[in-house]
Amino acid sequence: MEKLLEIKNLYVNYKTDEAVVHALNGFTLDVYKGETLGLVGETGAGKTTMCLSTLRLLPEDIGEVVSGSIKYNDIDIMKASKNQMRQLRGAEISMIFQDPMTSLNPIMTVGEQIREVLDLHYPDMPPKKRDTRVDDIMKLVGILPERKDQYPHQFSGGMKQRIVIAMALVSEPKLLLADEPTTALDVTIQAQILELMKALKESFNSSMVLVTHDLGIVAEFCDNVAVVYAGSVIERGSIEQVFSRVKNHPYTDGLFNCIPDLTSEAKRLTPIPGYMADASNLPKGCKFADRCVRCREKCKETEPELQEVDKGHFIKCWYADERSGET
């Protein structure tokens, strides 16, 4: 398969008055053409930072790429000019932000906000064709085109999210970064939005990175999955490889143990002990060592590398070959 996005050994810091927060720590990830990749991890693991870094949208004077590289096709994102990035954002790479309530301009109609993408990237397109394109994408996301002259406050939360998706997809991007696009929605609307995104992705032959906390969504809608912990990818593989639970990183194993099992009579779930490593004061060795049931002295001293345990299945653990659940 052909690589679309290649992130190598990326380190990103946030500088605050109190401390330097190490958000990404050697983050490495490949996204292939036509792939739907699920990105899973706790709040604060670095998933959103990865998306913002890819689009060079880190908060100015606070977020800083310390080292590493991001390449989209043959474009080096770190070296691209501001004009090149403006051409990439929205046209080649689009992002669905986490909260639809704050992603829309309250004083612009929804039609104007969708059309703005076309105005920027297709200035030579006839105005009538742009209007038709806006109408078509609104139909695709399940909103009547007659409502394009209405404002965001006139729509429900689920409809706002559909409009944000329409904005992200109207220019038919090759890569879609969906940052927890259904978190603020109820379960019924969640399913509709995910089905819609899947259908649109397939019709446009796009690649998608779906950031989520929900392993059920990953199993249903993704081809592959990457598990993120303390700013780095600790496991990556196909849905079958990761969900079969033959070999898993101890953290991934812990995530699965937190899911209710309908076949067992357990009265309590098994939580992962402790708290995620403090990003302003990371430990020397493996970042998961203090919470790990497999932890040994080597883990506390030296951080492991991401190693291939099966073809296409990578785990960042010194004892990755141990069967899931062994100690």
PDB file of N, CA, C and O in Angstrom, residues 273-312:
ATOM      1  N   PRO A 273      -4.678   0.130  37.014  1.00  0.00           N
ATOM      2  CA  PRO A 273      -4.290   0.814  38.260  1.00  0.00           C
ATOM      3  C   PRO A 273      -3.533   2.101  37.982  1.00  0.00           C
ATOM      4  O   PRO A 273      -2.879   2.253  36.949  1.00  0.00           O
ATOM      5  N   GLY A 274      -3.592   3.020  38.943  1.00  0.00           N
ATOM      6  CA  GLY A 274      -2.794   4.240  38.873  1.00  0.00           C
ATOM      7  C   GLY A 274      -3.302   5.264  37.881  1.00  0.00           C
ATOM      8  O   GLY A 274      -4.430   5.181  37.388  1.00  0.00           O
ATOM      9  N   TYR A 275      -2.444   6.225  37.578  1.00  0.00           N
ATOM     10  CA  TYR A 275      -2.787   7.342  36.691  1.00  0.00           C
ATOM     11  C   TYR A 275      -1.764   7.441  35.569  1.00  0.00           C
ATOM     12  O   TYR A 275      -0.642   6.962  35.688  1.00  0.00           O
ATOM     13  N   MET A 276      -2.173   8.083  34.461  1.00  0.00           N
ATOM     14  CA  MET A 276      -1.249   8.264  33.356  1.00  0.00           C
ATOM     15  C   MET A 276      -0.058   9.112  33.801  1.00  0.00           C
ATOM     16  O   MET A 276      -0.208  10.003  34.642  1.00  0.00           O
ATOM     17  N   ALA A 277       1.100   8.831  33.231  1.00  0.00           N
ATOM     18  CA  ALA A 277       2.332   9.531  33.597  1.00  0.00           C
ATOM     19  C   ALA A 277       2.165  11.041  33.444  1.00  0.00           C
ATOM     20  O   ALA A 277       1.522  11.518  32.502  1.00  0.00           O
ATOM     21  N   ASP A 278       2.742  11.794  34.373  1.00  0.00           N
ATOM     22  CA  ASP A 278       2.700  13.250  34.336  1.00  0.00           C
ATOM     23  C   ASP A 278       3.539  13.740  33.155  1.00  0.00           C
ATOM     24  O   ASP A 278       4.754  13.538  33.112  1.00  0.00           O
ATOM     25  N   ALA A 279       2.879  14.390  32.204  1.00  0.00           N
ATOM     26  CA  ALA A 279       3.560  14.800  30.965  1.00  0.00           C
ATOM     27  C   ALA A 279       4.616  15.874  31.196  1.00  0.00           C
ATOM     28  O   ALA A 279       5.466  16.118  30.334  1.00  0.00           O
ATOM     29  N   SER A 280       4.592  16.524  32.360  1.00  0.00           N
ATOM     30  CA  SER A 280       5.623  17.524  32.662  1.00  0.00           C
ATOM     31  C   SER A 280       6.803  16.915  33.426  1.00  0.00           C
ATOM     32  O   SER A 280       7.812  17.579  33.645  1.00  0.00           O
ATOM     33  N   ASN A 281       6.670  15.641  33.807  1.00  0.00           N
ATOM     34  CA  ASN A 281       7.736  14.975  34.552  1.00  0.00           C
ATOM     35  C   ASN A 281       7.701  13.475  34.233  1.00  0.00           C
ATOM     36  O   ASN A 281       7.338  12.654  35.064  1.00  0.00           O
ATOM     37  N   LEU A 282       8.069  13.150  33.008  1.00  0.00           N
ATOM     38  CA  LEU A 282       7.960  11.762  32.540  1.00  0.00           C
ATOM     39  C   LEU A 282       9.055  10.882  33.150  1.00  0.00           C
ATOM     40  O   LEU A 282      10.178  11.342  33.368  1.00  0.00           O
ATOM     41  N   PRO A 283       8.730   9.605  33.422  1.00  0.00           N
ATOM     42  CA  PRO A 283       9.735   8.691  33.982  1.00  0.00           C
ATOM     43  C   PRO A 283      10.827   8.353  32.978  1.00  0.00           C
ATOM     44  O   PRO A 283      10.667   8.570  31.776  1.00  0.00           O
ATOM     45  N   LYS A 284      11.898   7.779  33.475  1.00  0.00           N
ATOM     46  CA  LYS A 284      13.084   7.503  32.659  1.00  0.00           C
ATOM     47  C   LYS A 284      12.842   6.394  31.631  1.00  0.00           C
ATOM     48  O   LYS A 284      13.202   6.529  30.460  1.00  0.00           O
ATOM     49  N   GLY A 285      12.282   5.283  32.051  1.00  0.00           N
ATOM     50  CA  GLY A 285      12.120   4.125  31.169  1.00  0.00           C
ATOM     51  C   GLY A 285      10.781   4.110  30.462  1.00  0.00           C
ATOM     52  O   GLY A 285      10.336   5.120  29.913  1.00  0.00           O
ATOM     53  N   CYS A 286      10.126   2.948  30.479  1.00  0.00           N
ATOM     54  CA  CYS A 286       8.811   2.804  29.870  1.00  0.00           C
ATOM     55  C   CYS A 286       7.807   3.694  30.618  1.00  0.00           C
ATOM     56  O   CYS A 286       7.740   3.673  31.847  1.00  0.00           O
ATOM     57  N   LYS A 287       7.037   4.464  29.856  1.00  0.00           N
ATOM     58  CA  LYS A 287       6.093   5.421  30.467  1.00  0.00           C
ATOM     59  C   LYS A 287       4.932   4.718  31.166  1.00  0.00           C
ATOM     60  O   LYS A 287       4.229   5.320  31.977  1.00  0.00           O
ATOM     61  N   PHE A 288       4.734   3.432  30.867  1.00  0.00           N
ATOM     62  CA  PHE A 288       3.624   2.686  31.465  1.00  0.00           C
ATOM     63  C   PHE A 288       4.083   1.813  32.637  1.00  0.00           C
ATOM     64  O   PHE A 288       3.275   1.149  33.285  1.00  0.00           O
ATOM     65  N   ALA A 289       5.373   1.835  32.933  1.00  0.00           N
ATOM     66  CA  ALA A 289       5.961   0.894  33.898  1.00  0.00           C
ATOM     67  C   ALA A 289       5.257   0.884  35.254  1.00  0.00           C
ATOM     68  O   ALA A 289       4.994  -0.180  35.825  1.00  0.00           O
ATOM     69  N   ASP A 290       4.928   2.058  35.790  1.00  0.00           N
ATOM     70  CA  ASP A 290       4.338   2.134  37.137  1.00  0.00           C
ATOM     71  C   ASP A 290       2.946   1.507  37.225  1.00  0.00           C
ATOM     72  O   ASP A 290       2.465   1.211  38.311  1.00  0.00           O
ATOM     73  N   ARG A 291       2.308   1.305  36.080  1.00  0.00           N
ATOM     74  CA  ARG A 291       0.943   0.753  36.074  1.00  0.00           C
ATOM     75  C   ARG A 291       0.904  -0.671  35.503  1.00  0.00           C
ATOM     76  O   ARG A 291      -0.178  -1.253  35.397  1.00  0.00           O
ATOM     77  N   CYS A 292       2.052  -1.192  35.110  1.00  0.00           N
ATOM     78  CA  CYS A 292       2.101  -2.422  34.320  1.00  0.00           C
ATOM     79  C   CYS A 292       2.242  -3.689  35.175  1.00  0.00           C
ATOM     80  O   CYS A 292       3.075  -3.744  36.079  1.00  0.00           O
ATOM     81  N   VAL A 293       1.450  -4.703  34.850  1.00  0.00           N
ATOM     82  CA  VAL A 293       1.521  -5.976  35.583  1.00  0.00           C
ATOM     83  C   VAL A 293       2.735  -6.797  35.152  1.00  0.00           C
ATOM     84  O   VAL A 293       3.151  -7.711  35.862  1.00  0.00           O
ATOM     85  N   ARG A 294       3.323  -6.477  33.996  1.00  0.00           N
ATOM     86  CA  ARG A 294       4.500  -7.206  33.514  1.00  0.00           C
ATOM     87  C   ARG A 294       5.809  -6.494  33.862  1.00  0.00           C
ATOM     88  O   ARG A 294       6.885  -6.937  33.469  1.00  0.00           O
ATOM     89  N   CYS A 295       5.739  -5.380  34.566  1.00  0.00           N
ATOM     90  CA  CYS A 295       6.908  -4.523  34.789  1.00  0.00           C
ATOM     91  C   CYS A 295       8.046  -5.251  35.507  1.00  0.00           C
ATOM     92  O   CYS A 295       7.827  -5.944  36.503  1.00  0.00           O
ATOM     93  N   ARG A 296       9.253  -5.101  34.970  1.00  0.00           N
ATOM     94  CA  ARG A 296      10.469  -5.606  35.593  1.00  0.00           C
ATOM     95  C   ARG A 296      11.491  -4.475  35.652  1.00  0.00           C
ATOM     96  O   ARG A 296      11.232  -3.384  35.148  1.00  0.00           O
ATOM     97  N   GLU A 297      12.637  -4.723  36.237  1.00  0.00           N
ATOM     98  CA  GLU A 297      13.627  -3.666  36.462  1.00  0.00           C
ATOM     99  C   GLU A 297      14.066  -3.008  35.162  1.00  0.00           C
ATOM    100  O   GLU A 297      14.255  -1.783  35.094  1.00  0.00           O
ATOM    101  N   LYS A 298      14.197  -3.805  34.102  1.00  0.00           N
ATOM    102  CA  LYS A 298      14.626  -3.287  32.803  1.00  0.00           C
ATOM    103  C   LYS A 298      13.664  -2.219  32.289  1.00  0.00           C
ATOM    104  O   LYS A 298      14.075  -1.233  31.664  1.00  0.00           O
ATOM    105  N   CYS A 299      12.372  -2.423  32.556  1.00  0.00           N
ATOM    106  CA  CYS A 299      11.340  -1.494  32.068  1.00  0.00           C
ATOM    107  C   CYS A 299      11.508  -0.103  32.688  1.00  0.00           C
ATOM    108  O   CYS A 299      11.261   0.909  32.029  1.00  0.00           O
ATOM    109  N   LYS A 300      11.926  -0.056  33.948  1.00  0.00           N
ATOM    110  CA  LYS A 300      12.057   1.230  34.636  1.00  0.00           C
ATOM    111  C   LYS A 300      13.323   1.985  34.230  1.00  0.00           C
ATOM    112  O   LYS A 300      13.406   3.199  34.395  1.00  0.00           O
ATOM    113  N   GLU A 301      14.290   1.255  33.676  1.00  0.00           N
ATOM    114  CA  GLU A 301      15.569   1.867  33.333  1.00  0.00           C
ATOM    115  C   GLU A 301      15.657   2.317  31.877  1.00  0.00           C
ATOM    116  O   GLU A 301      16.218   3.363  31.573  1.00  0.00           O
ATOM    117  N   THR A 302      15.100   1.514  30.963  1.00  0.00           N
ATOM    118  CA  THR A 302      15.275   1.771  29.526  1.00  0.00           C
ATOM    119  C   THR A 302      13.940   1.694  28.807  1.00  0.00           C
ATOM    120  O   THR A 302      13.185   0.726  28.973  1.00  0.00           O
ATOM    121  N   GLU A 303      13.660   2.700  27.975  1.00  0.00           N
ATOM    122  CA  GLU A 303      12.407   2.704  27.214  1.00  0.00           C
ATOM    123  C   GLU A 303      12.525   1.757  26.020  1.00  0.00           C
ATOM    124  O   GLU A 303      13.513   1.808  25.274  1.00  0.00           O
ATOM    125  N   PRO A 304      11.534   0.887  25.799  1.00  0.00           N
ATOM    126  CA  PRO A 304      11.601  -0.046  24.663  1.00  0.00           C
ATOM    127  C   PRO A 304      11.331   0.640  23.330  1.00  0.00           C
ATOM    128  O   PRO A 304      10.800   1.746  23.289  1.00  0.00           O
ATOM    129  N   GLU A 305      11.707  -0.035  22.238  1.00  0.00           N
ATOM    130  CA  GLU A 305      11.395   0.436  20.890  1.00  0.00           C
ATOM    131  C   GLU A 305      10.139  -0.280  20.399  1.00  0.00           C
ATOM    132  O   GLU A 305       9.788  -1.351  20.886  1.00  0.00           O
ATOM    133  N   LEU A 306       9.479   0.311  19.419  1.00  0.00           N
ATOM    134  CA  LEU A 306       8.335  -0.336  18.781  1.00  0.00           C
ATOM    135  C   LEU A 306       8.870  -1.500  17.952  1.00  0.00           C
ATOM    136  O   LEU A 306       9.693  -1.311  17.052  1.00  0.00           O
ATOM    137  N   GLN A 307       8.465  -2.731  18.269  1.00  0.00           N
ATOM    138  CA  GLN A 307       8.982  -3.895  17.556  1.00  0.00           C
ATOM    139  C   GLN A 307       7.859  -4.703  16.902  1.00  0.00           C
ATOM    140  O   GLN A 307       6.734  -4.738  17.386  1.00  0.00           O
ATOM    141  N   GLU A 308       8.176  -5.324  15.775  1.00  0.00           N
ATOM    142  CA  GLU A 308       7.188  -6.087  15.013  1.00  0.00           C
ATOM    143  C   GLU A 308       7.081  -7.494  15.601  1.00  0.00           C
ATOM    144  O   GLU A 308       8.032  -8.268  15.573  1.00  0.00           O
ATOM    145  N   VAL A 309       5.914  -7.839  16.147  1.00  0.00           N
ATOM    146  CA  VAL A 309       5.715  -9.152  16.751  1.00  0.00           C
ATOM    147  C   VAL A 309       5.069 -10.123  15.762  1.00  0.00           C
ATOM    148  O   VAL A 309       5.221 -11.338  15.889  1.00  0.00           O
ATOM    149  N   ASP A 310       4.326  -9.602  14.819  1.00  0.00           N
ATOM    150  CA  ASP A 310       3.787 -10.345  13.690  1.00  0.00           C
ATOM    151  C   ASP A 310       3.800  -9.402  12.505  1.00  0.00           C
ATOM    152  O   ASP A 310       3.953  -8.192  12.678  1.00  0.00           O
ATOM    153  N   LYS A 311       3.604  -9.906  11.302  1.00  0.00           N
ATOM    154  CA  LYS A 311       3.658  -9.049  10.126  1.00  0.00           C
ATOM    155  C   LYS A 311       2.608  -7.935  10.231  1.00  0.00           C
ATOM    156  O   LYS A 311       1.409  -8.197  10.288  1.00  0.00           O
ATOM    157  N   GLY A 312       3.083  -6.695  10.298  1.00  0.00           N
ATOM    158  CA  GLY A 312       2.180  -5.553  10.370  1.00  0.00           C
ATOM    159  C   GLY A 312       1.659  -5.244  11.761  1.00  0.00           C
ATOM    160  O   GLY A 312       0.884  -4.307  11.940  1.00  0.00           O
TER     161      GLY A 312
END
